[in-house]
PDB file of C-alpha atoms in Angstrom:
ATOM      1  CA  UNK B   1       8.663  24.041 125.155  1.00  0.00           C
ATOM      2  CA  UNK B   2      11.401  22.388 122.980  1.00  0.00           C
ATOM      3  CA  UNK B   3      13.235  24.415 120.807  1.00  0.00           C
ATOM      4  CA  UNK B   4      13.348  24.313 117.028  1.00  0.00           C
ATOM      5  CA  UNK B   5      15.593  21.522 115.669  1.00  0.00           C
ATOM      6  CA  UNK B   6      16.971  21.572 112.185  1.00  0.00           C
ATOM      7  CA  UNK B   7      16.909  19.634 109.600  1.00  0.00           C
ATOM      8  CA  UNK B   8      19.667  16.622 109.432  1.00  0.00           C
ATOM      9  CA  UNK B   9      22.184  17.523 106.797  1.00  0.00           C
ATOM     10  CA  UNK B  10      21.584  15.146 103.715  1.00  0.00           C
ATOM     11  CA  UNK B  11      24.151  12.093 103.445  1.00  0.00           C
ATOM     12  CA  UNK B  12      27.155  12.539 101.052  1.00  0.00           C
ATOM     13  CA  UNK B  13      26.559  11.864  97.640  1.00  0.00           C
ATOM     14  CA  UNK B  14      27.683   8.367  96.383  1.00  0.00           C
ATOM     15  CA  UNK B  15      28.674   7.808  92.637  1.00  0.00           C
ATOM     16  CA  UNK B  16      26.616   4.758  91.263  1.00  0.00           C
ATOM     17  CA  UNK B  17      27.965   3.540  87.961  1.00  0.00           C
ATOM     18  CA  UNK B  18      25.701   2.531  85.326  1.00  0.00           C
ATOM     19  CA  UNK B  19      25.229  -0.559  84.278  1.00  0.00           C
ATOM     20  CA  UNK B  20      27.283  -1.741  81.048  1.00  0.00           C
ATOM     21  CA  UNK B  21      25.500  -3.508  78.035  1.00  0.00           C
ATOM     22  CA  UNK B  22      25.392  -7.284  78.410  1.00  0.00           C
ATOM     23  CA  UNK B  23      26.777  -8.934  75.399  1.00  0.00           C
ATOM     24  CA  UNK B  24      25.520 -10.060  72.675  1.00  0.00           C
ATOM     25  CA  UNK B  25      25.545 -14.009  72.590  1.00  0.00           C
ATOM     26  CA  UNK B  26      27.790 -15.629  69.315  1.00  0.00           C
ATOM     27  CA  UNK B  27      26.396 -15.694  65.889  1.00  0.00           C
ATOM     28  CA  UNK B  28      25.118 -19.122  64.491  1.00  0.00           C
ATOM     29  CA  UNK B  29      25.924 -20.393  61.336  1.00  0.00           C
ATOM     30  CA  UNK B  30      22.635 -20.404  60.594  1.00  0.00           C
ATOM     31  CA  UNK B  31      22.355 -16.843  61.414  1.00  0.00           C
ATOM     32  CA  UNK B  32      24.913 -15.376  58.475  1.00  0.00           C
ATOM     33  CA  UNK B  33      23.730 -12.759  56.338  1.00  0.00           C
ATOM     34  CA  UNK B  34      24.627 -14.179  52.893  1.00  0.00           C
ATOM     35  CA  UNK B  35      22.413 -17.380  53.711  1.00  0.00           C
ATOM     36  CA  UNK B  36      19.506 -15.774  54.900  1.00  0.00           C
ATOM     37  CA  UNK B  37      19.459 -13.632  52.146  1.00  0.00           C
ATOM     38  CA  UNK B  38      19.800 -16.621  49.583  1.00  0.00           C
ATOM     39  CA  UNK B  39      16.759 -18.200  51.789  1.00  0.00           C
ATOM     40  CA  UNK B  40      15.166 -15.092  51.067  1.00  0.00           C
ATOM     41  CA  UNK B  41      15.369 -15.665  47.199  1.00  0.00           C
ATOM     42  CA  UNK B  42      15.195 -19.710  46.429  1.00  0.00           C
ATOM     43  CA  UNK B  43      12.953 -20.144  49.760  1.00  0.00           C
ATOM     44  CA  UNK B  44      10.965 -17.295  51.378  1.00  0.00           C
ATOM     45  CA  UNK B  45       9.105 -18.870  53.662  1.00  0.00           C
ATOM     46  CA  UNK B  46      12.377 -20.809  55.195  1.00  0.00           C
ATOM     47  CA  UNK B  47      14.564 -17.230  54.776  1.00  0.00           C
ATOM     48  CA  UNK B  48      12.049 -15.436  56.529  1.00  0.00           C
ATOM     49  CA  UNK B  49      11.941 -17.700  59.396  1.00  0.00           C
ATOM     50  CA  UNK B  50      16.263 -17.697  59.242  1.00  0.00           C
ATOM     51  CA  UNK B  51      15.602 -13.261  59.117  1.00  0.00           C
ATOM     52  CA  UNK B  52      13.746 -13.346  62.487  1.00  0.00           C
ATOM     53  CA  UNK B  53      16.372 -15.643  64.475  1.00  0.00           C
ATOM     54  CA  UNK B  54      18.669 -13.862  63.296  1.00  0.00           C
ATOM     55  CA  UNK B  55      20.935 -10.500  65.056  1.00  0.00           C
ATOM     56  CA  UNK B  56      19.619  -8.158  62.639  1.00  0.00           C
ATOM     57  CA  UNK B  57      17.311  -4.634  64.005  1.00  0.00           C
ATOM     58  CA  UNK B  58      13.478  -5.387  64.064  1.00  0.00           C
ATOM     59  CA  UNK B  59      13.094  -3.058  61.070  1.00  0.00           C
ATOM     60  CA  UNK B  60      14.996  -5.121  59.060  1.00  0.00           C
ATOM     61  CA  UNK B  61      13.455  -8.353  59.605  1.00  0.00           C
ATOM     62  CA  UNK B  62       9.759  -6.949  58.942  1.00  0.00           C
ATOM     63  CA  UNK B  63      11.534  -5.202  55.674  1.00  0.00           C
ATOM     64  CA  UNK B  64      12.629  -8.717  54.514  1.00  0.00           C
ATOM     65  CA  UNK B  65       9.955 -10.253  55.595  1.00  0.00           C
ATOM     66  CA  UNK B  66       7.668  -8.530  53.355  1.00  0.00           C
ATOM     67  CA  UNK B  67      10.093  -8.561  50.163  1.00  0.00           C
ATOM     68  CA  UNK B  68      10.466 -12.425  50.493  1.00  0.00           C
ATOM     69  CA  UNK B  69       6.509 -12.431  50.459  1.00  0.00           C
ATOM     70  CA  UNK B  70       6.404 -10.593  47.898  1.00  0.00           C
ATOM     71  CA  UNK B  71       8.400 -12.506  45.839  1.00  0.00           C
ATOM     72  CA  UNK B  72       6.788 -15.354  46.807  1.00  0.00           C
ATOM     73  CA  UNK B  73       3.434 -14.484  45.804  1.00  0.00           C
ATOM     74  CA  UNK B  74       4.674 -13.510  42.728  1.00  0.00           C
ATOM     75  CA  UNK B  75       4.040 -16.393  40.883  1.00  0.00           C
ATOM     76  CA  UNK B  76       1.211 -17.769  42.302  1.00  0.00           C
ATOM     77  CA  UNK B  77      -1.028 -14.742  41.248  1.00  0.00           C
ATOM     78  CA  UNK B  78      -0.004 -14.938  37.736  1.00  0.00           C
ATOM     79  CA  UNK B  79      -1.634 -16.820  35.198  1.00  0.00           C
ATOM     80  CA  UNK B  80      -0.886 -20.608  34.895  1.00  0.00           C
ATOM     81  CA  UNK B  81       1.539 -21.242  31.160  1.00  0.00           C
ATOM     82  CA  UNK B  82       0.134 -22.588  28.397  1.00  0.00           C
ATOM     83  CA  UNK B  83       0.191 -25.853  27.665  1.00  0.00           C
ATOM     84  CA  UNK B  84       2.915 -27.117  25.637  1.00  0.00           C
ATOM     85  CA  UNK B  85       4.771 -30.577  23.545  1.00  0.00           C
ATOM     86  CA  UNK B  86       2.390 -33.440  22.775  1.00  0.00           C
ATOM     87  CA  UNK B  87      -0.126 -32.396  25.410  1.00  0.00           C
ATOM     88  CA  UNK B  88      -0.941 -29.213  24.062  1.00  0.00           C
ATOM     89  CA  UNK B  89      -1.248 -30.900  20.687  1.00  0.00           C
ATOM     90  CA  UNK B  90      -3.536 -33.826  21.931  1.00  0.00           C
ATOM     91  CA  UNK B  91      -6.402 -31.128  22.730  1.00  0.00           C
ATOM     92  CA  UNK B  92      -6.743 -29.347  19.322  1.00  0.00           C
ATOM     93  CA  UNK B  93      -6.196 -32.805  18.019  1.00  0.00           C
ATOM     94  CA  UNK B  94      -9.296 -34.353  20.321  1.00  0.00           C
ATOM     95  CA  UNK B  95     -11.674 -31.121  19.469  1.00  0.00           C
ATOM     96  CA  UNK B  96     -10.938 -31.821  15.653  1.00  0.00           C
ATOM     97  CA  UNK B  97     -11.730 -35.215  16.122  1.00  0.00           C
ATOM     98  CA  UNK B  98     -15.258 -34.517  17.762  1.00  0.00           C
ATOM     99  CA  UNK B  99     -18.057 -34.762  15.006  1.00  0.00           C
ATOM    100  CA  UNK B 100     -19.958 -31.319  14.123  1.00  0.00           C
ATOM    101  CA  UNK B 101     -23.279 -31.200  15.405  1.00  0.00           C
ATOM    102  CA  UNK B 102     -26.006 -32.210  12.165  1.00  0.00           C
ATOM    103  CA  UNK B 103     -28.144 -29.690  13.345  1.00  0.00           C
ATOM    104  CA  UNK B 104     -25.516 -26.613  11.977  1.00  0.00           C
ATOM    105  CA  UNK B 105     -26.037 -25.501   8.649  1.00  0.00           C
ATOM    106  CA  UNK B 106     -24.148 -26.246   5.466  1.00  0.00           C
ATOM    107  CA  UNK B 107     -22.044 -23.073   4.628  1.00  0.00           C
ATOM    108  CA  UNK B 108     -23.683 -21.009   1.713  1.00  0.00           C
ATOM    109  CA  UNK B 109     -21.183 -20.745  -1.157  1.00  0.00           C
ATOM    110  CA  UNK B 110     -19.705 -17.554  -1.680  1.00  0.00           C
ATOM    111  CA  UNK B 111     -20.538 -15.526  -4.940  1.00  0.00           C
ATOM    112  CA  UNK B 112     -18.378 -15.362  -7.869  1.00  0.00           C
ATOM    113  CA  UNK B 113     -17.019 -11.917  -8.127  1.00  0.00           C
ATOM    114  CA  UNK B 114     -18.578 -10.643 -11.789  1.00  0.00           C
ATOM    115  CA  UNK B 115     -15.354  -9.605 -13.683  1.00  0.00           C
ATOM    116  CA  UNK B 116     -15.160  -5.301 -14.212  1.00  0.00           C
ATOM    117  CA  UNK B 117     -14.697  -4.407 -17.674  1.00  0.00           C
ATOM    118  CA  UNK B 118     -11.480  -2.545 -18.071  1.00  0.00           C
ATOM    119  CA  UNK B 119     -11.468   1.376 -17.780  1.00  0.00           C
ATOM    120  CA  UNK B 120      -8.922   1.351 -20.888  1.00  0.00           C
ATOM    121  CA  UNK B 121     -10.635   1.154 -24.668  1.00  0.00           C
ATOM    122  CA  UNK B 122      -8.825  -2.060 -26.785  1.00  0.00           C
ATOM    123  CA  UNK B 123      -8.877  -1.986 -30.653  1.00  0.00           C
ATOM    124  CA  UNK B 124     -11.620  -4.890 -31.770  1.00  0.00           C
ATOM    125  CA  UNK B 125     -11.154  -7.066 -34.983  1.00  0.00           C
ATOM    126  CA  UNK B 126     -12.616  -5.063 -37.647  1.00  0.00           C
ATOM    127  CA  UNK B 127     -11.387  -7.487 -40.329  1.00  0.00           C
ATOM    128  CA  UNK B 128     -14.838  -8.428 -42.207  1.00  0.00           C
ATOM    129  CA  UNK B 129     -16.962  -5.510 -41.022  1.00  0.00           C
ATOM    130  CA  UNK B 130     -18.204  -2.730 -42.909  1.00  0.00           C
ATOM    131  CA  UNK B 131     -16.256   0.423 -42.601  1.00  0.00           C
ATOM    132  CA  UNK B 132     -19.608   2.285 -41.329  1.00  0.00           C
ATOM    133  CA  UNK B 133     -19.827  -0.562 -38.738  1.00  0.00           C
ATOM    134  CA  UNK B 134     -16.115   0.311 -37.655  1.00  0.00           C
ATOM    135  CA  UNK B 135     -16.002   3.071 -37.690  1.00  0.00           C
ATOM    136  CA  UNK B 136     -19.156   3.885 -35.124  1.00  0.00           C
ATOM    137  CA  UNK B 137     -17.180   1.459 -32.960  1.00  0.00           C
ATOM    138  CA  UNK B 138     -14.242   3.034 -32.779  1.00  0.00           C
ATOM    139  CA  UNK B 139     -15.789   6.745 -32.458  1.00  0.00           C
ATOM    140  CA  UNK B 140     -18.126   4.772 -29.349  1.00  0.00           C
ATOM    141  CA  UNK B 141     -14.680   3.708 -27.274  1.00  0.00           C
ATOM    142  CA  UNK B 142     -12.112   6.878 -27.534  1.00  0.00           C
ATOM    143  CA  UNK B 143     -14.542   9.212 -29.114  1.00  0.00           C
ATOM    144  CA  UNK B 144     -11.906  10.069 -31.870  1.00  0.00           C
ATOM    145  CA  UNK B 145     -11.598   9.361 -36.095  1.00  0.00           C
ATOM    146  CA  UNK B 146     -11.171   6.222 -38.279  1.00  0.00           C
ATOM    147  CA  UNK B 147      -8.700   6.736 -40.970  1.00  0.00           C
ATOM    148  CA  UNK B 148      -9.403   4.784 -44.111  1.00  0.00           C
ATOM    149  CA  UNK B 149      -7.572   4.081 -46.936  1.00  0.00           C
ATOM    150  CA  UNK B 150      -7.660   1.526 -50.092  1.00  0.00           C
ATOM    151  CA  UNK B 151      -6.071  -2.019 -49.997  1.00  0.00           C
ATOM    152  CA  UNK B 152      -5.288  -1.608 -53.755  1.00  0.00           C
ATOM    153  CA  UNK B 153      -2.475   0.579 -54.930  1.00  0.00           C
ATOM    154  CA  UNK B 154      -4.287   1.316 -57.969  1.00  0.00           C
ATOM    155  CA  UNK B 155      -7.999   1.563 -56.808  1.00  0.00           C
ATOM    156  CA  UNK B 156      -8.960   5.331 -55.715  1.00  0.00           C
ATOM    157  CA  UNK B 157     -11.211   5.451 -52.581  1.00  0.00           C
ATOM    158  CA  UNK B 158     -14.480   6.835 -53.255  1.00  0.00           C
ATOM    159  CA  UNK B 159     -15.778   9.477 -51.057  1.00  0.00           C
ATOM    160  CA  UNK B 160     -19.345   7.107 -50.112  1.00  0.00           C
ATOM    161  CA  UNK B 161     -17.306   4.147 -48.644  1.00  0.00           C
ATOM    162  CA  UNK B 162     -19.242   3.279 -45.911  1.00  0.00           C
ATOM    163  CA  UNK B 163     -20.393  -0.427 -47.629  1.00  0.00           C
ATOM    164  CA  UNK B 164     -16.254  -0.999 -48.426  1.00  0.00           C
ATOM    165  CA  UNK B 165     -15.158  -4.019 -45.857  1.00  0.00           C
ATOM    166  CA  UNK B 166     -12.392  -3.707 -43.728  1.00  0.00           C
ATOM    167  CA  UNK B 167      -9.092  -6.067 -44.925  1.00  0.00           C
ATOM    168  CA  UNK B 168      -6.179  -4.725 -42.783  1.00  0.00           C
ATOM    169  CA  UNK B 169      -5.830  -2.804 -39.481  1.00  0.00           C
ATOM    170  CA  UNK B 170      -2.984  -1.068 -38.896  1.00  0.00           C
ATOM    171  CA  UNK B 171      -3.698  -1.542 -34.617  1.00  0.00           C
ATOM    172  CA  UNK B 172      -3.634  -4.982 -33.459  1.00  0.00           C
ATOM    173  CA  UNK B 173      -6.826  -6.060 -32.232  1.00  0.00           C
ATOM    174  CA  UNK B 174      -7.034  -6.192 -28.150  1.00  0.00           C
ATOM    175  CA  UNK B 175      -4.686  -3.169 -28.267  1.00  0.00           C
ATOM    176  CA  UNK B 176      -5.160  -0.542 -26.121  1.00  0.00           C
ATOM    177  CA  UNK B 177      -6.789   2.779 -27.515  1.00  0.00           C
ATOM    178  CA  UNK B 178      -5.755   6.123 -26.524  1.00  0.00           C
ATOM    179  CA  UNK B 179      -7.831   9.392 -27.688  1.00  0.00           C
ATOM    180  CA  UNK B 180      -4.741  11.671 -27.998  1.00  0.00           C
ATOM    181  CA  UNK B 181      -2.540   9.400 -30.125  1.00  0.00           C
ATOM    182  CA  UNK B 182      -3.037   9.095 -34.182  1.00  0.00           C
ATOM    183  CA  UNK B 183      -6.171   7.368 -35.337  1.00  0.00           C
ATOM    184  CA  UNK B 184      -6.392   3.948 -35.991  1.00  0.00           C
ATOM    185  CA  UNK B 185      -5.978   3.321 -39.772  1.00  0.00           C
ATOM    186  CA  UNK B 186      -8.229   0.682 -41.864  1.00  0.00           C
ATOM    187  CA  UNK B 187      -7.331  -0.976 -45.027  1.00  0.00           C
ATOM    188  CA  UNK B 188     -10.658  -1.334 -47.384  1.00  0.00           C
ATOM    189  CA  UNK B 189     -11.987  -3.191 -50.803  1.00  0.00           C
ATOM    190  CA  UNK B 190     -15.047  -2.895 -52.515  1.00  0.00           C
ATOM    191  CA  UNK B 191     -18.009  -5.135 -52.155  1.00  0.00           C
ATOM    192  CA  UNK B 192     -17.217  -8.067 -54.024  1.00  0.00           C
ATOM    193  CA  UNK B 193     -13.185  -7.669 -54.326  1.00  0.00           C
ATOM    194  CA  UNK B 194     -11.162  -9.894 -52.754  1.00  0.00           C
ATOM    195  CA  UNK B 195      -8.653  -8.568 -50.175  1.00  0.00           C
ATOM    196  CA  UNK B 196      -4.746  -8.495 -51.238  1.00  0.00           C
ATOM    197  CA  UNK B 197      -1.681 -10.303 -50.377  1.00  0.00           C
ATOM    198  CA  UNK B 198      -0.009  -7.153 -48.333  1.00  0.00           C
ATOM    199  CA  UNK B 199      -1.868  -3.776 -48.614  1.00  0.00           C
ATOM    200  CA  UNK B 200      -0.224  -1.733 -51.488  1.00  0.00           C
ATOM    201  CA  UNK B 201      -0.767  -4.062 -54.240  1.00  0.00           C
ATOM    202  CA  UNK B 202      -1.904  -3.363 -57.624  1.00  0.00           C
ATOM    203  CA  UNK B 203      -5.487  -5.063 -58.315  1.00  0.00           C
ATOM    204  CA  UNK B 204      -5.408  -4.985 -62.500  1.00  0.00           C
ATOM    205  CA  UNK B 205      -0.940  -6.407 -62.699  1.00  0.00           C
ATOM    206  CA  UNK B 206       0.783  -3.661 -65.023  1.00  0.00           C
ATOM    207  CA  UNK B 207       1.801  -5.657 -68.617  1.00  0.00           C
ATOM    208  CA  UNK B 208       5.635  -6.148 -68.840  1.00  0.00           C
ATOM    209  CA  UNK B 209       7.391  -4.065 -70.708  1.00  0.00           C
ATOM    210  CA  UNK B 210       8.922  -5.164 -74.346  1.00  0.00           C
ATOM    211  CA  UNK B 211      12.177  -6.894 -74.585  1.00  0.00           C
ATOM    212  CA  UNK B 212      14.549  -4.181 -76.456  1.00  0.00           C
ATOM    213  CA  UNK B 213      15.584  -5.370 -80.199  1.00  0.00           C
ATOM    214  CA  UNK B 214      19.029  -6.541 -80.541  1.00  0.00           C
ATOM    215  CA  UNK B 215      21.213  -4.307 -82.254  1.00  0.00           C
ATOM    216  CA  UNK B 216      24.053  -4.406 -84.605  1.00  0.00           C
ATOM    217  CA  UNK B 217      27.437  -3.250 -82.901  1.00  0.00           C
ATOM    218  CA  UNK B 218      29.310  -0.301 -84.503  1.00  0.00           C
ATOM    219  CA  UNK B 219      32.366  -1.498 -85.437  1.00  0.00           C
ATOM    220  CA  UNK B 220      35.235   0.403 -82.750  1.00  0.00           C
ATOM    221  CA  UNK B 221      37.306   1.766 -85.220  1.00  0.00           C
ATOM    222  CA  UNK B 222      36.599   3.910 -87.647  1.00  0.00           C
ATOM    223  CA  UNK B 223      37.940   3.359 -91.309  1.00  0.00           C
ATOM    224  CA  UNK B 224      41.198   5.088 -91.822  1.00  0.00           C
ATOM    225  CA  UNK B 225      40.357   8.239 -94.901  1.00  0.00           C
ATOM    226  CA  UNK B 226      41.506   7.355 -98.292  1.00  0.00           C
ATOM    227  CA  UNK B 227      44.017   9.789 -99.738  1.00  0.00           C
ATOM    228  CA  UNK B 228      41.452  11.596-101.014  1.00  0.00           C
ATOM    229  CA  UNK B 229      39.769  12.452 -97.003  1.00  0.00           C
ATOM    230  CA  UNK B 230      37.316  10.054 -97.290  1.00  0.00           C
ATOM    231  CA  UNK B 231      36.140   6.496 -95.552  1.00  0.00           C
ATOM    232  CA  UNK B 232      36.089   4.619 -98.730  1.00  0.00           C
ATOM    233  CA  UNK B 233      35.899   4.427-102.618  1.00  0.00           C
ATOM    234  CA  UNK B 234      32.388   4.021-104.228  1.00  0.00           C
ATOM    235  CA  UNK B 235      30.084   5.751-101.671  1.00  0.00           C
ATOM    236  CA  UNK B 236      29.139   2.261 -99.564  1.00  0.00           C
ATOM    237  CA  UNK B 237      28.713   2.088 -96.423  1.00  0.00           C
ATOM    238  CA  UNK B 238      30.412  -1.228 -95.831  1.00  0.00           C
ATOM    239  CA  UNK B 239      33.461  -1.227 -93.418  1.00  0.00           C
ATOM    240  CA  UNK B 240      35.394  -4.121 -92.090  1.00  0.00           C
ATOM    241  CA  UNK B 241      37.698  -3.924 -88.766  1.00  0.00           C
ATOM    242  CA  UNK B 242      40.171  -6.045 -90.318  1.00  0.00           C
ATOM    243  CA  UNK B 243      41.584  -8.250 -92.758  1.00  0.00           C
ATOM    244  CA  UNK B 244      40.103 -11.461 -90.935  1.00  0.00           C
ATOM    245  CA  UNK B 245      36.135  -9.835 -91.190  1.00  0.00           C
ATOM    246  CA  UNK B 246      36.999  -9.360 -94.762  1.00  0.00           C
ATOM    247  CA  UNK B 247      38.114 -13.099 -95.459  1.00  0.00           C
ATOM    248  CA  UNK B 248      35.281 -13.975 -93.761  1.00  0.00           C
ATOM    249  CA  UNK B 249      32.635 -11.537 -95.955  1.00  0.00           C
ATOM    250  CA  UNK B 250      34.383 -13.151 -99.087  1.00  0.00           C
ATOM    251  CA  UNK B 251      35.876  -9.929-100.323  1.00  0.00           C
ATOM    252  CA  UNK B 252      39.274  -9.896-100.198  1.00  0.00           C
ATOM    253  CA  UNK B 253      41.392  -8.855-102.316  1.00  0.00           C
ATOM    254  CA  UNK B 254      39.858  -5.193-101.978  1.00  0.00           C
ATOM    255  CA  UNK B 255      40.965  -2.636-104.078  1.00  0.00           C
ATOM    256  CA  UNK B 256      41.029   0.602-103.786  1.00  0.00           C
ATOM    257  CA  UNK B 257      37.367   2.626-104.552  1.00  0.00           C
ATOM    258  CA  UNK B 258      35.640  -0.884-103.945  1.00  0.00           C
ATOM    259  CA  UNK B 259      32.829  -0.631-100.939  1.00  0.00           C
ATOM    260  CA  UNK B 260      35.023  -1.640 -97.929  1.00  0.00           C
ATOM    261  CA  UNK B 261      38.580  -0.270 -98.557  1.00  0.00           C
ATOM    262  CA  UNK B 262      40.135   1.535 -95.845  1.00  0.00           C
ATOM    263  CA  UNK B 263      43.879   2.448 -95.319  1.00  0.00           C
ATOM    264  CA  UNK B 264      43.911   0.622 -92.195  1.00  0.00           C
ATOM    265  CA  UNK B 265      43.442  -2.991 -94.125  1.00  0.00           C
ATOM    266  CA  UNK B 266      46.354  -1.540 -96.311  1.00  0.00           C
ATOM    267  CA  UNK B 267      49.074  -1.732 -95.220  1.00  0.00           C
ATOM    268  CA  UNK B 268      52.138  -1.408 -98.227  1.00  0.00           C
ATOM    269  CA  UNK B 269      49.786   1.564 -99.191  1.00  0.00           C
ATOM    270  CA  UNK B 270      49.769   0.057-103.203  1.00  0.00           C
ATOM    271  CA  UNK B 271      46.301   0.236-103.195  1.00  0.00           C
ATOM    272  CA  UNK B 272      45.208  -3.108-102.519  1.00  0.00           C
ATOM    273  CA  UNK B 273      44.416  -4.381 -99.042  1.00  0.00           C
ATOM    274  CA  UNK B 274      44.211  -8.007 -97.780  1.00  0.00           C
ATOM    275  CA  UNK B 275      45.503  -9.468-100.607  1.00  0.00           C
ATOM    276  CA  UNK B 276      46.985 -12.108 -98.744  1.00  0.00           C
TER     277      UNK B 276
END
């Protein structure tokens, strides 16, 4: 028998290097970032064509690729813009245009709102009625008095004066009537009597009053007293101011004790006054 053999040794270990990247080829102009991006934008379909020749990883060019689509389709799923300028304007204008149909209708006029009266009371014209009449008017809108008094200054108001017509109102007629505020006041005649000028007036005109009688003036100065303490000689009541009155009465020379003589018309004192 052959004996065992043993195993050859194993050949010496030999250092392989690895291989080194190949290179990557030269970029294209075509191939620059900044204009396949601005394809990307203005032109999607051409930008994502320029994104796929381009250097860039493959998850970048499917991430472009479906931004630029997006952006694309954008506009076309919106809704188309309204028409606008002279062709907008020619349809409105062509549907105006078109005659109605005869078969529609004629529009049913529309009601004439009925006028409310007005929540707030107004004064009526009185003037003419009888105060009984007025007075159940006035009590009907505020539920408040009617004050009455007489036209005539001199005429007294009897206490029955329901048949007396109305002449003056103190609140204008169409004025507004408030139930708190002082009653309306009325201005009344008797049947038969004409209304007055202005309320206040005398009916029957008071006579005028007698003209005074003229009277004689005293004279201003009083006669000077005669020696004896008296006004004048002889007990008459005649006087004269002055010389000048008595030329004019006709009595000069005047002596003294004659009606007239006063110290003041003589003046030597002898006794005799205006003696010249």
């Amino acid at each position: 028998m052959y004996p065992p053999q043993s195993p050859p040794p194993p050949p010496p270990y030999t250092y392989v290097p690895a291989p080194l990247p190949l290179p990557r080829p030269p970029r294209r102009w075509w191939q620059h970032p900044a204009l396949i991006i601005t394809a990307l934008v203005v032109l999607p379909p051409a930008g994502i064509a320029l994104a796929w020749t381009s250097q860039w990883e493959r998850t970048q060019k499917i991430l472009a690729t479906v931004l630029s689509g997006v952006w694309f389709l954008i506009p076309l799923l919106s809704d188309p813009p309204k028409e606008t300028g002279a062709e907008g304007k020619a349809q409105p204008a062509a549907a105006s245009a078109a005659p109605a149909p005869s078969s529609s209708p004629p529009p049913s006029p529309t009601p004439t709102p009925t006028p409310t009266p007005s929540a707030e009371p107004q004064m009526p014209s009185a003037v003419g009625w009888p105060y009984a009449q007025a007075e159940k008017t006035v009590e009907e809108l505020i539920d408040g008095e009617l004050k009455a008094l007489s036209a005539y200054a001199d005429v007294s108001l009897p206490a029955d004066h329901g048949t007396w017509l109305v002449c003056f109102q103190d609140v204008t007629a169409g004025s507004r009537l408030v139930a708190q505020s002082a009653a309306p006041v009325v201005h009344l005649v008797g049947p038969g009597t004409a209304c007055p000028a202005t309320p206040g007036t005398d009916l029957r005109p008071k006579p005028a009053a007698p003209a005074p009688a003229p009277t004689t003036a005293a004279p201003t100065t009083a006669p000077e007293p005669d020696d004896d303490g008296t006004g004048g000689s002889g007990g008459g009541n005649v006087s004269y101011k002055n010389c000048t009155a008595v030329k004019a009465a006709g009595a000069a020379p005047i002596h003294r004790g004659d009606p007239g003589y006063g110290r003041h018309l003589d003046r030597d004192g002898d006794g005799v006054a205006c003696e010249s």
